[in-house]
Coordinates of C-alpha atoms in Angstrom, one line a residue:
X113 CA 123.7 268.4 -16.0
X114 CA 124.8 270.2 -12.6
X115 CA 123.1 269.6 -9.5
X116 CA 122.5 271.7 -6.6
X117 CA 121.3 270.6 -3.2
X118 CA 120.7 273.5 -0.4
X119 CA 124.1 273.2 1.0
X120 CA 127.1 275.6 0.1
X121 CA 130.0 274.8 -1.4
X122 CA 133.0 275.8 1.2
X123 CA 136.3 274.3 1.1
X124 CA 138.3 274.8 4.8
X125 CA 142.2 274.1 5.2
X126 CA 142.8 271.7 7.5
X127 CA 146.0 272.5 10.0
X128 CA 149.0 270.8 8.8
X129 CA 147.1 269.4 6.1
X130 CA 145.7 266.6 8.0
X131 CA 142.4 265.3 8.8
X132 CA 140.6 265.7 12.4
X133 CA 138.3 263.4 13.1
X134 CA 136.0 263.3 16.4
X135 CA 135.6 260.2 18.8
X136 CA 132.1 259.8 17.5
X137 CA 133.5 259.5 13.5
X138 CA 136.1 257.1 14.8
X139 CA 133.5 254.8 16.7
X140 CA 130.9 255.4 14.0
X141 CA 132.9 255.9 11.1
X142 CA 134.9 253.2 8.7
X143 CA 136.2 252.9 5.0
X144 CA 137.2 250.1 2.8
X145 CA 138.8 249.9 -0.4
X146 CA 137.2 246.6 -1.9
X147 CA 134.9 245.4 1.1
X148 CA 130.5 246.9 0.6
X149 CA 130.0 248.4 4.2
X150 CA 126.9 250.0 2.9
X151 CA 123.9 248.8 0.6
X152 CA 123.3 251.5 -1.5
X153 CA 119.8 250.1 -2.0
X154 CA 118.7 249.1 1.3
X155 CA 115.4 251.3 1.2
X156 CA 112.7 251.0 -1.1
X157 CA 111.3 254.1 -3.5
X158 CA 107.4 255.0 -2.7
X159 CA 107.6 257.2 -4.4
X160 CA 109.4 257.8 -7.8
X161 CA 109.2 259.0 -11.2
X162 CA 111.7 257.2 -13.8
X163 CA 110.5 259.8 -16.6
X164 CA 111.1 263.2 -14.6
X165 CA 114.6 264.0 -16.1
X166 CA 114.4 261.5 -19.2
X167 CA 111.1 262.9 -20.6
X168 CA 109.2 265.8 -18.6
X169 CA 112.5 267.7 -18.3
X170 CA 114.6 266.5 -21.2
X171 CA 116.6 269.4 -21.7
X172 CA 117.4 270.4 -18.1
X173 CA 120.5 272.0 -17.4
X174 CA 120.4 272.4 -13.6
X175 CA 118.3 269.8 -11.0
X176 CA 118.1 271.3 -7.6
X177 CA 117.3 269.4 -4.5
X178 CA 115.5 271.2 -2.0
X179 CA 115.5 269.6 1.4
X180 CA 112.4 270.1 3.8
X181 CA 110.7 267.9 6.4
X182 CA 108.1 265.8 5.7
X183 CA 105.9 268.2 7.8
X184 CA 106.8 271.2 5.9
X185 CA 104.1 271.0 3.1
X186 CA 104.2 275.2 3.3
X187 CA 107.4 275.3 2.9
X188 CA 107.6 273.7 -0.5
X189 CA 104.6 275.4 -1.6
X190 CA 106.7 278.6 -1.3
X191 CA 109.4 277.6 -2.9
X192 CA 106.8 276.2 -5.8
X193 CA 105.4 279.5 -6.1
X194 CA 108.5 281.5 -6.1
X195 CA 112.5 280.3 -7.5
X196 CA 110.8 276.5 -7.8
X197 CA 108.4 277.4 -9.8
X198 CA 107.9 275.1 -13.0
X199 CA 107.0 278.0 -15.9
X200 CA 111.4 279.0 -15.2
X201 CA 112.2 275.6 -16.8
X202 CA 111.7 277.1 -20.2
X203 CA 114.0 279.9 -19.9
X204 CA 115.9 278.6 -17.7
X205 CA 116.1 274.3 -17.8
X206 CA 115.8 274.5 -14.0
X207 CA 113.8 272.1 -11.9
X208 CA 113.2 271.3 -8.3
X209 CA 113.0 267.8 -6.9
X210 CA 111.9 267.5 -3.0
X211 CA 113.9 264.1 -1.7
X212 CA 111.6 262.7 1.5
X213 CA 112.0 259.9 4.1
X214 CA 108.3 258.3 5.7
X215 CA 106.6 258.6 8.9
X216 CA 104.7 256.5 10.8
X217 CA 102.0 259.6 10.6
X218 CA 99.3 257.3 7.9
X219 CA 97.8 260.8 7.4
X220 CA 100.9 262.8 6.6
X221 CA 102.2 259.9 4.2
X222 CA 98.2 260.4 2.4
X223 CA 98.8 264.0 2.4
X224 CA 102.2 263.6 0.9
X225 CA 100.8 261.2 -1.4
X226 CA 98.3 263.8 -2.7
X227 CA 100.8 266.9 -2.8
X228 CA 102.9 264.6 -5.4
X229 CA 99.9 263.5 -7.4
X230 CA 99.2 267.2 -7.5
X231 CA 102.5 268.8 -7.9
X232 CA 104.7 265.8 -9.5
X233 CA 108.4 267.2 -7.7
X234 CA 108.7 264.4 -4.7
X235 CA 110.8 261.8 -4.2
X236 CA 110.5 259.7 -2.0
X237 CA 112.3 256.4 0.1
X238 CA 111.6 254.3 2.5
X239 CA 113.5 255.1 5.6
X240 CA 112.0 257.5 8.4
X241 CA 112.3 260.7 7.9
X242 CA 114.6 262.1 10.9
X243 CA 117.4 264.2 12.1
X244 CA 119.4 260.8 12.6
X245 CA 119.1 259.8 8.9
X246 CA 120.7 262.7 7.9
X247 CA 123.4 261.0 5.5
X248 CA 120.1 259.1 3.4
X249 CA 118.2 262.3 3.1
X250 CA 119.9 265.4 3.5
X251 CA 117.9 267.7 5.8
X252 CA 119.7 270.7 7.8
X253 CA 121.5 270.3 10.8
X254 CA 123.0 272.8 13.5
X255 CA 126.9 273.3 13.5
X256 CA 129.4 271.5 14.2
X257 CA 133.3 272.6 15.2
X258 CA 135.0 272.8 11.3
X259 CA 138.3 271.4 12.9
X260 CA 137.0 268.1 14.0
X261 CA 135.8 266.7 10.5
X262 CA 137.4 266.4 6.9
X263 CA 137.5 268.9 4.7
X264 CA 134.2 269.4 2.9
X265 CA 131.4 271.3 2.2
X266 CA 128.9 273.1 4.6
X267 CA 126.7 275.4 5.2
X268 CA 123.4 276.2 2.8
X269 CA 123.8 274.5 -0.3
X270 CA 126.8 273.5 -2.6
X271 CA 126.8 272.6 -6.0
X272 CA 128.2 269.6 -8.3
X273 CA 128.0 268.3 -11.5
X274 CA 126.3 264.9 -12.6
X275 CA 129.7 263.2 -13.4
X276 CA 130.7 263.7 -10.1
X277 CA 127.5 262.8 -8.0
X278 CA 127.5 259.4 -10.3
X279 CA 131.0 258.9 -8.4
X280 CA 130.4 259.6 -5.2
X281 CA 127.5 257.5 -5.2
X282 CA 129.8 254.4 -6.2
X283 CA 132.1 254.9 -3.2
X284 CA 129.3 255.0 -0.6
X285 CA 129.4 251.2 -0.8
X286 CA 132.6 251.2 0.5
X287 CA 131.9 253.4 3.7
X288 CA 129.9 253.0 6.9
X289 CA 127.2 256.1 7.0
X290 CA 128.3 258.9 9.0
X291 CA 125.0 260.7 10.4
X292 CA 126.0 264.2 9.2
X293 CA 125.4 264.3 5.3
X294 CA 127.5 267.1 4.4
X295 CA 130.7 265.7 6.0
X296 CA 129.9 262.4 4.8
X297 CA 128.8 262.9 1.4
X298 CA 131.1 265.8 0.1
X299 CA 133.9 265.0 2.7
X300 CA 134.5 261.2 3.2
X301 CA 133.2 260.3 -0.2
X302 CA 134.3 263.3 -1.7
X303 CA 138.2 263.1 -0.5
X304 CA 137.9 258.9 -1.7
X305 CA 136.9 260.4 -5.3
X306 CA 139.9 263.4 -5.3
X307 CA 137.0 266.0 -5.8
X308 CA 138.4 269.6 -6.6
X309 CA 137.2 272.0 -4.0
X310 CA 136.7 275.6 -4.6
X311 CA 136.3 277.7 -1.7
X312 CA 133.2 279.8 -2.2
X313 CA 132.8 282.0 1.3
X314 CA 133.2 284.9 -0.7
X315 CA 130.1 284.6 -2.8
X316 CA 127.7 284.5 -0.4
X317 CA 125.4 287.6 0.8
X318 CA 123.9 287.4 4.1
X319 CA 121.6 290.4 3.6
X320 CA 119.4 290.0 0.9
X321 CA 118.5 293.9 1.2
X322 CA 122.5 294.6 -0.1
X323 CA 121.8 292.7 -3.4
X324 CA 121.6 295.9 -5.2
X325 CA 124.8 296.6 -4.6
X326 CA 126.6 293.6 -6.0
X327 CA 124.1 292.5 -8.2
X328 CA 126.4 293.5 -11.3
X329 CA 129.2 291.9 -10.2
X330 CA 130.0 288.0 -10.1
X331 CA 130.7 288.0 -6.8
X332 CA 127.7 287.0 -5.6
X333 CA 126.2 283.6 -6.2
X334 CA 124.1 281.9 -3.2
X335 CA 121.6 284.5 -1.1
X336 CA 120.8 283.6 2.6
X337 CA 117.5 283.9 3.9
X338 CA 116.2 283.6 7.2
X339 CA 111.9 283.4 6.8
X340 CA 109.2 283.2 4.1
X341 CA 108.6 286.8 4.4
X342 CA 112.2 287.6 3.3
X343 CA 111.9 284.4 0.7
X344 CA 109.0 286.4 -1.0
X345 CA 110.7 290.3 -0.8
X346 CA 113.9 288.7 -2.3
X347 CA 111.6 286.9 -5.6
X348 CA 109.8 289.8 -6.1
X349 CA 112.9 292.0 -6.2
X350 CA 114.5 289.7 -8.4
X351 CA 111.6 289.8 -10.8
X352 CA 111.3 293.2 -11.1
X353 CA 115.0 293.5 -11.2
X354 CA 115.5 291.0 -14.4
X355 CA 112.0 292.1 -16.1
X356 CA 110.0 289.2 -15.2
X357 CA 107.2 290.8 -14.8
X358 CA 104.8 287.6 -15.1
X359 CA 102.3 286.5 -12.9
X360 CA 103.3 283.3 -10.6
X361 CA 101.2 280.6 -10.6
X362 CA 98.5 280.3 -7.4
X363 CA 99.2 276.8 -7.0

């Protein structure tokens, strides 16, 4: 099984070949080979579903995470209704999990409550949901100078296969979080493991409206999009495009 989160896979070359690190990684940042510097399982699941992969989804091929706040109950309904939706696991074995942290907000954590009872797609652990706590829940961040952090990947999404994700979750023990998942996650951890990185800068279209154009080549494989008005003109395109002609769902 692969697994894509909304980050994009991008693999910079470091001068000289050596790391830069900033004065916050070195006063926040540490490894060990054989000391636990983290616990792995320090937070608690609310919210969890044992089965989703094993036995609603048994034959998935690709699990996407897609990150959004707590708050931004619209968001995933969009995404739900348009490349998230549920009726492309059949053709596709492609499902969407939405990884949250808590609030202290009693009625958001009801309302977030309900929306997985409704929709079954949340995840959900018990650390606050904040920019701070990016490491433990991936959510976006603004960015940050390339040259002062390990090579790794940034940007939108990125993309990995199980095996690897089952080994970089090991090594976490034996690193101190770093607040800025990306860098942490698929650069600390990812170096520790001797991950292979493919540099994929090229792939990307930043104008949805120039799909046409490349559409036939494989150049292209990550789309960026900048509102929910451009989220809906690039599914419908891509419908029509393919011959998917069906009706989504009104959720």
């Amino acid at each position: 099984m692969v697994t894509i989160s909304s980050k994009l896979l991008s693999a910079e070359t470091l001068e000289n070949g050596k790391l830069k690190t900033s004065t916050e990684a070195i006063n926040t940042f540490n490894c060990s080979n054989n000391m636990e510097l983290y616990n792995r399982y320090a937070y608690q699941w609310k919210i969890i579903d044992k089965n989703f992969c094993s036995q609603k989804y048994p034959n998935l091929l690709l699990l996407i995470f897609a990150i959004t706040a707590v708050e931004q109950r619209e968001h995933r309904i969009l995404i739900r209704k348009t490349w998230g939706n549920i009726r492309l696991y059949e053709n596709f074995k492609t499902v969407v999990l939405f990884p949250l942290g808590i609030t202290d907000d009693l009625d958001m954590m009801n309302l977030i409550q309900k929306e997985q009872q409704k929709y079954g797609d949340i995840i959900q652990q018990e650390f606050f949901d904040t920019y701070k706590n990016l490491t433990i829940k991936p959510v976006s961040y603004k960015e940050y100078p390339m040259q002062y952090y390990p090579r790794h990947c940034s940007g939108s999404f990125y993309l990995l296969t199980g095996y690897l994700a089952r080994l970089l979750f090991e090594q976490a023990r034996f690193c101190t979080l770093f607040w800025i998942e990306d860098v942490h996650v698929t650069g600390h951890l990812g170096l520790r493991v001797h991950a292979y990185y493919e540099e994929w800068n090229q792939k990307i279209l930043f104008k949805w409206n120039q799909l046409e154009e490349v559409i036939n080549t494989s150049n292209v494989l990550f789309v960026l999009i900048y509102s929910p008005n451009e989220h809906i003109q690039l599914w419908k395109w891509l419908k029509n495009y393919y011959g998917y002609d069906k009706e989504i769902e009104n959720f």
